[in-house]
Coordinates of C-alpha atoms and ligand atoms in Angstrom, one line a residue:
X322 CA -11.4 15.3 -6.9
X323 CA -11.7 11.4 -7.0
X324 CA -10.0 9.2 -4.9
X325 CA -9.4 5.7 -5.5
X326 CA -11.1 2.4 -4.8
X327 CA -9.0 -0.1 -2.3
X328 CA -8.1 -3.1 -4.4
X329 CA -7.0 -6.2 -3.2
X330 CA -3.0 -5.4 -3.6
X331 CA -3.9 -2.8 -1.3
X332 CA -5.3 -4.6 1.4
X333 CA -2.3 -7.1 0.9
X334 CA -0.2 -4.0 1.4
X335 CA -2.0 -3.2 5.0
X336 CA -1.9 -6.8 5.8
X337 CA 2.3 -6.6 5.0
X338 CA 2.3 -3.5 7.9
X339 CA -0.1 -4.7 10.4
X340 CA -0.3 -8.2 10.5
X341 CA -4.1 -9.8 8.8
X342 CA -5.7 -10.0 11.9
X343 CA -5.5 -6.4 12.2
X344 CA -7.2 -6.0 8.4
X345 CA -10.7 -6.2 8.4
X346 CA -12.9 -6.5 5.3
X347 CA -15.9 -8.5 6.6
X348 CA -18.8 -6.1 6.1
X349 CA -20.7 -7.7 9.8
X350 CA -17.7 -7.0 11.5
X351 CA -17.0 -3.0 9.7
X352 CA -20.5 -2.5 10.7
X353 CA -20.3 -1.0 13.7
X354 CA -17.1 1.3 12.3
X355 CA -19.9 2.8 9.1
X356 CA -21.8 4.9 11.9
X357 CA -20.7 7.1 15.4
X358 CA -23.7 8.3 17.7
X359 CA -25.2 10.5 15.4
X360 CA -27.7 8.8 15.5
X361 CA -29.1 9.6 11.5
X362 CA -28.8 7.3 8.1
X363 CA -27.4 10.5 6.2
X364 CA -24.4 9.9 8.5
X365 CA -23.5 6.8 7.9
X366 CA -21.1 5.1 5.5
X367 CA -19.3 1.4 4.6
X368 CA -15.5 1.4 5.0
X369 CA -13.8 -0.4 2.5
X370 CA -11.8 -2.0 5.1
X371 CA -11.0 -1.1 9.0
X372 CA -7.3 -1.1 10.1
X373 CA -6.3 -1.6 13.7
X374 CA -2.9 0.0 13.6
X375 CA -0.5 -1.0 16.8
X376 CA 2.1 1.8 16.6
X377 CA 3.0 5.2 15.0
X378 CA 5.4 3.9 12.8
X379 CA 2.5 1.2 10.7
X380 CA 0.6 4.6 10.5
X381 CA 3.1 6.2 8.7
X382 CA 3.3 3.5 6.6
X383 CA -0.4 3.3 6.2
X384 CA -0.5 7.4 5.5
X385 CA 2.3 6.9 2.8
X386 CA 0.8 3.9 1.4
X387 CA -3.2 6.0 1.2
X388 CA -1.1 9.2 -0.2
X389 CA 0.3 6.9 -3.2
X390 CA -3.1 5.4 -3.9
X391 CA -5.4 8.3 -2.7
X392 CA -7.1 6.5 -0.7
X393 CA -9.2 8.3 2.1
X394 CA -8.3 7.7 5.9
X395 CA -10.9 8.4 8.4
X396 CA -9.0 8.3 11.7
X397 CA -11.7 7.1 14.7
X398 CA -11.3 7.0 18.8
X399 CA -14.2 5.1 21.0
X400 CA -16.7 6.1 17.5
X401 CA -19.1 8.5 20.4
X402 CA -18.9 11.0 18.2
X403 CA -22.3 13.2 17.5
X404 CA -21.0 14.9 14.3
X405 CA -20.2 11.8 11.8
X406 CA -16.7 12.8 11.9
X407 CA -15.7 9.4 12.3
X408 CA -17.8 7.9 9.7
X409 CA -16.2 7.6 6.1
X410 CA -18.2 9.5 4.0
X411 CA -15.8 9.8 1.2
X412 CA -15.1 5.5 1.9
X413 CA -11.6 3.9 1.7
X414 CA -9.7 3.0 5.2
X415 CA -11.2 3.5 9.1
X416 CA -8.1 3.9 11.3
X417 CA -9.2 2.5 14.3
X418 CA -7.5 3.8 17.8
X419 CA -8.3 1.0 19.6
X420 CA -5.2 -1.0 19.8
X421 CA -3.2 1.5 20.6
X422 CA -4.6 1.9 24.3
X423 CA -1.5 2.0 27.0
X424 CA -1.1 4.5 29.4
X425 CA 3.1 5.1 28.7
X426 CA 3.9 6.9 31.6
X427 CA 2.6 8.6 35.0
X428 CA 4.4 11.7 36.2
X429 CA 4.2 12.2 39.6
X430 CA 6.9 15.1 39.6
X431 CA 5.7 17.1 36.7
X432 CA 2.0 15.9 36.6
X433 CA 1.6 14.4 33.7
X434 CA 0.1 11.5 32.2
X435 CA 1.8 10.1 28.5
X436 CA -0.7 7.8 26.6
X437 CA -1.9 6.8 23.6
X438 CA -5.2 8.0 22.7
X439 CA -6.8 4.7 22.3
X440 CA -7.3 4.8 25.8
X441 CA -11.4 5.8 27.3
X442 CA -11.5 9.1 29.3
X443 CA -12.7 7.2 31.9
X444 CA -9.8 5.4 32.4
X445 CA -7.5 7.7 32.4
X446 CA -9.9 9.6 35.3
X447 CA -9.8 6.6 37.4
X448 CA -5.7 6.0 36.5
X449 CA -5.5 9.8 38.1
X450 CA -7.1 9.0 41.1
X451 CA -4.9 5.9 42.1
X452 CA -2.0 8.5 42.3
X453 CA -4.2 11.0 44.1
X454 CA -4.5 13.2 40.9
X455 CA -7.1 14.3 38.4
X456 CA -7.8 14.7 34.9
X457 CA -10.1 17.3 35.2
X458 CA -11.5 16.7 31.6
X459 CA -15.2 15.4 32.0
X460 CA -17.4 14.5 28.8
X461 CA -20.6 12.4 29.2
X462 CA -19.5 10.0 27.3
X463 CA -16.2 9.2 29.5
X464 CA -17.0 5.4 29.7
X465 CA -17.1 5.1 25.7
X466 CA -14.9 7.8 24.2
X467 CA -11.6 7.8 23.6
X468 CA -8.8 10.5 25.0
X469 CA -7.5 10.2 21.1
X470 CA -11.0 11.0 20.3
X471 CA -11.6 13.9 23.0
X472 CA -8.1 15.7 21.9
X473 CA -9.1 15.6 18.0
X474 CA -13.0 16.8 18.9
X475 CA -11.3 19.5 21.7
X476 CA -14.1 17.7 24.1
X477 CA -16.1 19.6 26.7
X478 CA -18.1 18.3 29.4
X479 CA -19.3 18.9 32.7
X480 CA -16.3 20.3 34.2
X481 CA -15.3 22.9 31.9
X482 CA -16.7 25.7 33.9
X483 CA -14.0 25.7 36.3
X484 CA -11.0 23.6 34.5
X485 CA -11.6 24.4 31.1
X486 CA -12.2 22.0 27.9
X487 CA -9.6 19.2 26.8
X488 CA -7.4 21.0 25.0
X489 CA -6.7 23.7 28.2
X490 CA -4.7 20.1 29.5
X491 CA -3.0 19.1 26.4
X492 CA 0.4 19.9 26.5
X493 CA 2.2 17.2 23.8
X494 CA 1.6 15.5 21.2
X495 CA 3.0 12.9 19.0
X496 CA 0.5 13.3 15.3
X497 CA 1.6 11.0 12.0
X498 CA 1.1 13.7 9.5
X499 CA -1.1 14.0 6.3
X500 CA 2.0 12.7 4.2
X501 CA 3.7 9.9 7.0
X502 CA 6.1 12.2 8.8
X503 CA 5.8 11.7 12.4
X504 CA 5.9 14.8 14.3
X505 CA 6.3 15.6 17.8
X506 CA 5.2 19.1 19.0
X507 CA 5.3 20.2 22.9
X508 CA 5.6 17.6 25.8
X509 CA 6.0 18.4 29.4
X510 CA 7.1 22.1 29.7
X511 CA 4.6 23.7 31.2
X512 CA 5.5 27.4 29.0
X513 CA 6.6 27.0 25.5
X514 CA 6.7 29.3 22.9
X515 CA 9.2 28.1 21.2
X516 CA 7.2 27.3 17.4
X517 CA 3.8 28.0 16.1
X518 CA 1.5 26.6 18.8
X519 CA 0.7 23.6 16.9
X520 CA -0.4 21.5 20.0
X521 CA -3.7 23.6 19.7
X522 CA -4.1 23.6 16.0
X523 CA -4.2 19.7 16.3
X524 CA -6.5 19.9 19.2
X525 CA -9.8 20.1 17.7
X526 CA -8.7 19.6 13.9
X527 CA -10.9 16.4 13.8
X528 CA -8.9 14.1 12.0
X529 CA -8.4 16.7 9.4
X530 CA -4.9 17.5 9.7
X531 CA -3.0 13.8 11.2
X532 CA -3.4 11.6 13.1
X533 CA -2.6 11.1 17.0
X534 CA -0.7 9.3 18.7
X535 CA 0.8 10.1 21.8
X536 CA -0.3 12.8 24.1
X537 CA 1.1 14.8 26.6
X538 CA -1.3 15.3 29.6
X539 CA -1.3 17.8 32.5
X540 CA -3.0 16.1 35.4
X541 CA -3.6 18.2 38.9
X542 CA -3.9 17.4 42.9
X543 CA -7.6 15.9 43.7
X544 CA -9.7 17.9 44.9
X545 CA -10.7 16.3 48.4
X546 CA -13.7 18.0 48.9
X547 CA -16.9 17.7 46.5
X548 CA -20.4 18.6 46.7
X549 CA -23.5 18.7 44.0
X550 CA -26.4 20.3 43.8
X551 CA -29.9 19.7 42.6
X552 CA -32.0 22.4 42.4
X553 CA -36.0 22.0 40.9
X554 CA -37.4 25.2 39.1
X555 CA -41.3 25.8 37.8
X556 CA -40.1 26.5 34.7
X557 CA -37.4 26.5 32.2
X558 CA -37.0 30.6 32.2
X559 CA -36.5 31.0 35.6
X560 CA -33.9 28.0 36.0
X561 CA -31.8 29.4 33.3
X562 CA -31.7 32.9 34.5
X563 CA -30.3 31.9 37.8
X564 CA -27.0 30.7 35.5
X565 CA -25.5 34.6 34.7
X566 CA -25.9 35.2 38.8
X567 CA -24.6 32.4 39.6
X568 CA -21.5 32.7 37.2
X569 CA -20.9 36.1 38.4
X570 CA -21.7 35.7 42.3
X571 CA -17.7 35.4 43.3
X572 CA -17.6 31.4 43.0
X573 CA -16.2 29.4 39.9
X574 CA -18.5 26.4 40.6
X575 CA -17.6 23.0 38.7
X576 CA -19.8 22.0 36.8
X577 CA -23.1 24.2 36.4
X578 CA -25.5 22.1 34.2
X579 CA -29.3 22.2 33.2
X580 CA -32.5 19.3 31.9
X581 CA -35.6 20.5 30.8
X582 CA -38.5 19.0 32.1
X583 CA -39.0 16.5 28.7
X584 CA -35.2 15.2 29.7
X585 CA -35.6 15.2 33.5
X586 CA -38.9 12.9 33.2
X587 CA -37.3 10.5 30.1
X588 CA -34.0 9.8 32.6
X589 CA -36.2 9.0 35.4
X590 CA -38.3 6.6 33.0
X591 CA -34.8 5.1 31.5
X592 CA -33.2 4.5 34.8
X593 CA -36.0 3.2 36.6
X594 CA -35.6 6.3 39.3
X595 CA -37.2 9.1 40.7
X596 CA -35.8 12.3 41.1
X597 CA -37.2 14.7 43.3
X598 CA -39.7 17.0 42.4
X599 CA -39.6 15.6 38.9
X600 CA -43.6 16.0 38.5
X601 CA -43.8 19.5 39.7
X602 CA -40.9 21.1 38.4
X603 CA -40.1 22.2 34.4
X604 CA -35.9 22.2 35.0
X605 CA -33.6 21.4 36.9
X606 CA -30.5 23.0 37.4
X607 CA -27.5 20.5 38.8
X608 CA -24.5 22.1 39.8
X609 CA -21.2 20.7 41.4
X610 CA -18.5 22.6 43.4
X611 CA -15.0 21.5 45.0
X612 CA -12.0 22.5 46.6
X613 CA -9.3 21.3 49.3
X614 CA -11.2 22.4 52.8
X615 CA -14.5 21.3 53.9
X616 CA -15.8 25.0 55.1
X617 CA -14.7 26.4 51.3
X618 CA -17.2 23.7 49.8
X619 CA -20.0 24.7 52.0
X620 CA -19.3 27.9 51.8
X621 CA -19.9 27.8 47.6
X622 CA -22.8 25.5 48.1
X623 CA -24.8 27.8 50.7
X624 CA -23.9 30.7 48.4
X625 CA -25.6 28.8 44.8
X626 CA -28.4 27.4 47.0
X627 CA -29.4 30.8 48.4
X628 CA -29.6 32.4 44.9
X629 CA -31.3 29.9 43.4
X630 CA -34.1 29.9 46.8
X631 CA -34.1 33.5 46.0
X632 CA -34.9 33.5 42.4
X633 CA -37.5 30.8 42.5
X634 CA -36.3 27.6 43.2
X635 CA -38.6 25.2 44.1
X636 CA -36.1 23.4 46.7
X637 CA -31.8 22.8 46.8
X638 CA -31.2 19.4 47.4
X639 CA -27.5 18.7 49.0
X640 CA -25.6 15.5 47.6
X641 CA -21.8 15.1 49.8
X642 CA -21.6 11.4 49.3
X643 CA -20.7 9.1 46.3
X644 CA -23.9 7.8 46.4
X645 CA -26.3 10.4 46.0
X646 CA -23.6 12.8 43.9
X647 CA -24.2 9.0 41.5
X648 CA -28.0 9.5 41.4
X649 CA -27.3 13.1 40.1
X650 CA -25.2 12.7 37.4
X651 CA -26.3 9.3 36.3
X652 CA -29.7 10.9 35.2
X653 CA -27.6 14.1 33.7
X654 CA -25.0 11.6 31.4
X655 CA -28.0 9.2 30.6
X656 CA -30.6 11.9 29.4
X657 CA -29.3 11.3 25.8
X658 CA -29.6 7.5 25.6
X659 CA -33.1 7.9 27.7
X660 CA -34.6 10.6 24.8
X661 CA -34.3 7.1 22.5
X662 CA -37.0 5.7 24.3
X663 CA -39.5 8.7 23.0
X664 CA -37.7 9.1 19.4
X665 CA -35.0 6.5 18.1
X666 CA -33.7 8.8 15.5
X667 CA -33.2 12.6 16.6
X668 CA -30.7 15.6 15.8
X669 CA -29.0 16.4 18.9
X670 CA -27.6 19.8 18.0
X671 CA -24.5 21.7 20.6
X672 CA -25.1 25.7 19.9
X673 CA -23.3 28.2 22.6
X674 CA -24.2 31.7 23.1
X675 CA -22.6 34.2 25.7
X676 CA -23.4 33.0 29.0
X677 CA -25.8 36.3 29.4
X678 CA -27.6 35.4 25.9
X679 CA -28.9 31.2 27.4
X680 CA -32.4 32.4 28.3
X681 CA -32.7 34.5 25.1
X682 CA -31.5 31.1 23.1
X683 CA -34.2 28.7 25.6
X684 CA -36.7 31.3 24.9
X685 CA -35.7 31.1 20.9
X686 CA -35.9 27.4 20.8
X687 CA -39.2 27.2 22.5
X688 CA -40.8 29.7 20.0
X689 CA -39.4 27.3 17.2
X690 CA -40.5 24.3 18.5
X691 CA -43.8 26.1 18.8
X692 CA -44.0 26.9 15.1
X693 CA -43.1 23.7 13.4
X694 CA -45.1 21.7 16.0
X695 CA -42.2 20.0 17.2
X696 CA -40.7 18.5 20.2
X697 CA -37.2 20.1 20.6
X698 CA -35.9 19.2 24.5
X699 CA -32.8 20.9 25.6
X700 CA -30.6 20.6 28.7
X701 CA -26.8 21.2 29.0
X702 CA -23.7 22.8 30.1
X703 CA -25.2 26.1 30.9
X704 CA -22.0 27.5 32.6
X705 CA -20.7 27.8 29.7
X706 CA -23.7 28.8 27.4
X707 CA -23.3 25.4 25.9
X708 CA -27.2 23.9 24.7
X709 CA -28.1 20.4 23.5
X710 CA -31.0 21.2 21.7
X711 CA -32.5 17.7 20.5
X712 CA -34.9 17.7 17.7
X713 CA -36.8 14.5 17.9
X714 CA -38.3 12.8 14.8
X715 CA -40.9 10.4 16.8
X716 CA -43.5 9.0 14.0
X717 CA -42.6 11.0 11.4
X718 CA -42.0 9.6 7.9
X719 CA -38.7 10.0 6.4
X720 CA -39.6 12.7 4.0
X721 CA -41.4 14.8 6.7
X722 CA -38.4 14.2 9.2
X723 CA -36.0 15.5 6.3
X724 CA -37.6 18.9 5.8
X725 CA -38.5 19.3 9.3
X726 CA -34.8 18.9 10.4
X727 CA -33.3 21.3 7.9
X728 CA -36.2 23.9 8.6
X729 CA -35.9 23.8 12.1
X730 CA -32.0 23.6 12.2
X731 CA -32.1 26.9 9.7
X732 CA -33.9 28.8 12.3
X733 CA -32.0 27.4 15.1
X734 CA -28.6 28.4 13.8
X735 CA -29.9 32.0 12.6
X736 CA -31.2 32.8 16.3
X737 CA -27.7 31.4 18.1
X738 CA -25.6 34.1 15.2
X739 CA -27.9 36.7 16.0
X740 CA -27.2 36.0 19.9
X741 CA -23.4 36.3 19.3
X742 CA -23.1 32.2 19.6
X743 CA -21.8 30.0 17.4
X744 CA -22.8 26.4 15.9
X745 CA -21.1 24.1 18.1
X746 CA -19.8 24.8 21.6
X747 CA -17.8 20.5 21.8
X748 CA -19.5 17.9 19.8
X749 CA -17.7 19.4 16.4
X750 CA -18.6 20.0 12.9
X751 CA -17.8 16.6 11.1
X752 CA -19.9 15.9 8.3
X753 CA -23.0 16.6 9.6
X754 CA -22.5 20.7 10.0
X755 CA -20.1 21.8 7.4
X756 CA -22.8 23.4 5.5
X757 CA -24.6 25.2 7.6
X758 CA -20.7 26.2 9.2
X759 CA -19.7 27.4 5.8
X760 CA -23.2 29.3 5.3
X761 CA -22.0 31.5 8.3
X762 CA -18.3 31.8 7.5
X763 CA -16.5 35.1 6.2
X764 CA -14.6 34.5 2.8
X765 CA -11.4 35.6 4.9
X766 CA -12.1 32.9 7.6
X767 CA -12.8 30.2 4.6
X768 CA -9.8 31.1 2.5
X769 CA -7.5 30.5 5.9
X770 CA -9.2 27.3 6.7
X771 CA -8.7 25.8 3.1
X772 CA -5.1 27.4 3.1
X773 CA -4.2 25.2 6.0
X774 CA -5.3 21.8 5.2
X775 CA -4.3 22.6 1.8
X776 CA -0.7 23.1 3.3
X777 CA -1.0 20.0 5.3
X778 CA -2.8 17.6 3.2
X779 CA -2.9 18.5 -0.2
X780 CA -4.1 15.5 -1.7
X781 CA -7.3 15.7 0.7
X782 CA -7.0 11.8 2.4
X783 CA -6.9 12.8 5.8
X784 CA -11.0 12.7 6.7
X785 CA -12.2 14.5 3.9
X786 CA -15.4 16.3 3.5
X787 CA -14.9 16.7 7.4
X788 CA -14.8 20.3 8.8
X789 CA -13.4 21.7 5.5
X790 CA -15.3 20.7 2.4
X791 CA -14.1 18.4 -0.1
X792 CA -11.5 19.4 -2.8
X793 CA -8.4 21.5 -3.5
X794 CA -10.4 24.5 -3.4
X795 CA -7.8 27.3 -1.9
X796 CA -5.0 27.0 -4.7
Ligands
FAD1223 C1 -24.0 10.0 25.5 C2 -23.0 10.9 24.9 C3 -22.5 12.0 25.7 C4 -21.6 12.9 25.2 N1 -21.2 13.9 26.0 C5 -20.2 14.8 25.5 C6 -19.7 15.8 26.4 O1 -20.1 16.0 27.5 N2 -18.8 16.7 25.8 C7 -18.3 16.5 24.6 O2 -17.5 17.3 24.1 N3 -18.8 15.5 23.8 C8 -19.7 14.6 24.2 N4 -20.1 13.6 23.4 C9 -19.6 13.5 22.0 C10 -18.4 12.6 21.9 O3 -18.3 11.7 23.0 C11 -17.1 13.4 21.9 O4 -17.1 14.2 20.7 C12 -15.8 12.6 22.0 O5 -14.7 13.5 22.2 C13 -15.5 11.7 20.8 O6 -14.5 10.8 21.2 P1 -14.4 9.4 20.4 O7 -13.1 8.8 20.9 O8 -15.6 8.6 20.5 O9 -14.1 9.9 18.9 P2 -14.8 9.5 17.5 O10 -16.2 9.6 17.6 O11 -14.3 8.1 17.2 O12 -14.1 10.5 16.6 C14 -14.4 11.9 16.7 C15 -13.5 12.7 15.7 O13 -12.2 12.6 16.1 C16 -11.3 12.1 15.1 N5 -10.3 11.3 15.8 C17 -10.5 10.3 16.8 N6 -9.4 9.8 17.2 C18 -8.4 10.5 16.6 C19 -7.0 10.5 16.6 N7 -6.3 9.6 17.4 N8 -6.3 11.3 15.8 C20 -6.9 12.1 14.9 N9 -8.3 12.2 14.9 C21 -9.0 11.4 15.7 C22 -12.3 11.3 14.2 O14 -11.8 11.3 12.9 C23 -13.5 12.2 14.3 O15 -13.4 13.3 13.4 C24 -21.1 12.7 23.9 C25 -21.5 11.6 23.1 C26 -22.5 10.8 23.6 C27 -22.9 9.6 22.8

């Protein structure tokens, strides 16, 4: 199916709706909206023009407008994205979040926040907080992403072990759908049954089925007491087989996270710190637990630190102050960033396998790595089975990094199916895994995937060739 080129009526159109300082067609200033964090040329892509929308309504407009024209719209948040799926592959219009970014309203008698999604995760953590609450949602990339973004990708992060993913705290939303009707499903009950549940077929639909606009967010007391751990192992094996005892030793930790030794020494070397043990040990596990009472926190801590002492850690190193808890996590969320330094361009893949099935996974990778000659570090959420495994290119040429990738991500995917996992535990498919997602999918679970967005968007404008591949294929 072909969709149409924007002409200049068009953008006269947009610039009618949205003003012309919210039109952009200056190729320097859409650069930065052609790419997301994936960090690869395949994924990247020149908008014919970038619109920075200011209110549900204009996007209506703007839907009805691409719908009579077929004209792609590729909906993006803060453009962290490690999938492409805010890159327009298929060109036409970027719909930029970013000027929609007001927190509406906070709820101090229902605990909720109501926003627009143009607004970073880490402000709407820090928002929480005045009130004494928390928005327990917790991706790396808080300080850049967008809770717009986070809702459409159902975002994980280091907190899911104990609070559950995004869309476990999404209980509204406001979407402009696929032909300009603005819909409102769920808001503040906290049950509600009353309707499909399309709250969480929107959550996680990646721009494929509307667009956001207003969500409904369920926000909880602060926890008052916090403590992290950092525990050194010898080796990657016997870190990551400490994570099924921990998980099933009585306590619902946090935040139970891991670095190989390749990722520990590259965030020492990027911030300019050192962590302890760093030379000595192959992996660290970091984990992070909380509650309301002082004794209850210590309690968890001096349970995870015993394990791990008893199944070969090399040392359990306490953090209980903002400081130190800082160090900790600074060299966790920056161990993405700091692999650039040893390889600009990488594939940073997001498999997840049963939480039992992580050292068979590690183990899998290793061997792989091993036969293509390859460095492939991983580190993670490995509470809940959830592996970043990074294939860096370093020097190779563009043709050898192209064969190398696929090979490698070929075997990679075939391990994590045979282990009962899956392709991508948060960062998404996007553009950058439909393949390989539709090389595993039964017909059945293809043929309700296409029925869907063919129900909602039947002219194919809303992201296309994003999680569902390009065309009217279910008729
Ligand atoms: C250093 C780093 C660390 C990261 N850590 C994590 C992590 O811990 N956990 C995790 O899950 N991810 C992580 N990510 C990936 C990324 O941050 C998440 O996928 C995030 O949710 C994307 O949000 P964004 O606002 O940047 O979205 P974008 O990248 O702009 O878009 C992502 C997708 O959402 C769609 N979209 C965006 N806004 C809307 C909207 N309002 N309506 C409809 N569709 C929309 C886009 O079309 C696209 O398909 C990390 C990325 C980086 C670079």
């Amino acid at each position: 199916m072909q969709f149409n080129k924007v002409t200049d009526s068009i953008i006269k159109e947009l610039q009618e709706i949205i003003g012309a300082a919210n039109v952009v067609v200056d190729e320097e200033k859409m650069e930065m909206y052609s790419r997301d964090e994936t960090s690869d040329k395949l994924w990247e892509k020149m908008p014919e023009v970038v619109i920075k929308p200011e209110n549900a309504q204009q996007i209506a407009e703007i839907v009805k407008l691409a719908n009579r024209e077929l004209i792609p719209i590729t909906p993006r948040g803060g453009g962290s994205g490690l999938a492409g799926g805010a890159v327009p592959m298929h060109g036409g219009m970027v719909l930029s979040l970013e000027k929609m970014n007001k927190i509406i309203e906070i709820d101090n008698e229902n605990l909720f926040m109501v926003l627009e999604p143009g607004v970073t995760t880490g402000e709407v953590q820090k928002e929480a907080k005045v009130f004494n609450l928390f928005y327990a949602g917790d991706p790396c990339s808080a300080e850049s992403s967008f809770i717009g973004g986070n809702v459409a990708t159902n975002a994980g992060g280091n907190k899911a072990v104990k609070y559950g993913v995004t869309g476990r705290h999404v209980y509204g939303l406001e979407v402009v759908m696929p032909d300009g009707e603005i819909v409102t499903y769920g808001g503040k009950n906290v049950k509600d049954v009353t309707f499909y549940d399309m709250v969480h077929l929107m959550v996680g639909s990646e721009g494929t089925l509307g667009i956001i606009t207003k969500i409904w967010l369920k926000l909880m007391p602060l926890p008052q007491y916090v403590a992290d751990l950092l525990i050194p192992f010898p080796d990657m094996q016997s870190a990551i087989k400490v994570v099924p005892k921990i998980m099933t030793a009585g306590i619902i930790p946090t935040a139970v996270e891991f670095m190989d030794r390749i990722s520990v020494l590259a965030a020492e070397q990027y911030l300019n710190k050192t962590l302890p043990y760093s030379q000595e040990s192959g992996a660290y596990i970091i984990c992070e637990v909380d509650g309301n009472t002082e004794n209850q926190v210590q309690e968890d801590y001096e349970t995870i630190g015993k394990l791990c002492m008893e199944n070969g850690a090399l040392e359990v190193f306490v953090a209980d102050n903002i400081s130190t808890q800082d160090r900790i996590w600074k060299s966790r969320k920056a161990y993405a960033e700091a692999l650039r330094m040893i390889s600009p361009v990488y594939c940073m893949e997001d498999i997840v396998v049963p939480i039992s099935n992580i050292p068979a996974a590690l183990d899998a990778i290793e061997k792989i790595a091993a036969k293509f000659e390859c460095k492939i570090p991983s580190a993670g959420h490995a509470g809940d089975g959830n592996i970043h495994a990074t294939i860096l290119r370093e020097d190779r040429d563009e043709h050898a990094w192209h064969d190398l990738k696929y090979a490698v991500l070929e075997e990679i995917y075939d391990a994590v199916y045979k282990l009962d996992g899956n392709l991508s535990g948060e960062h998404g498919i996007g553009a950058k895994r439909v393949s390989a997602m539709y090389k595993h999918m039964t017909e059945g679970q293809k043929k309700v995937l296409h029925t869907v967005k063919n129900a909602f968007d039947p002219n194919n404008i809303m992201n296309p060739g994003k999680v569902v591949l390009l065309g009217r294929i279910a008729e």
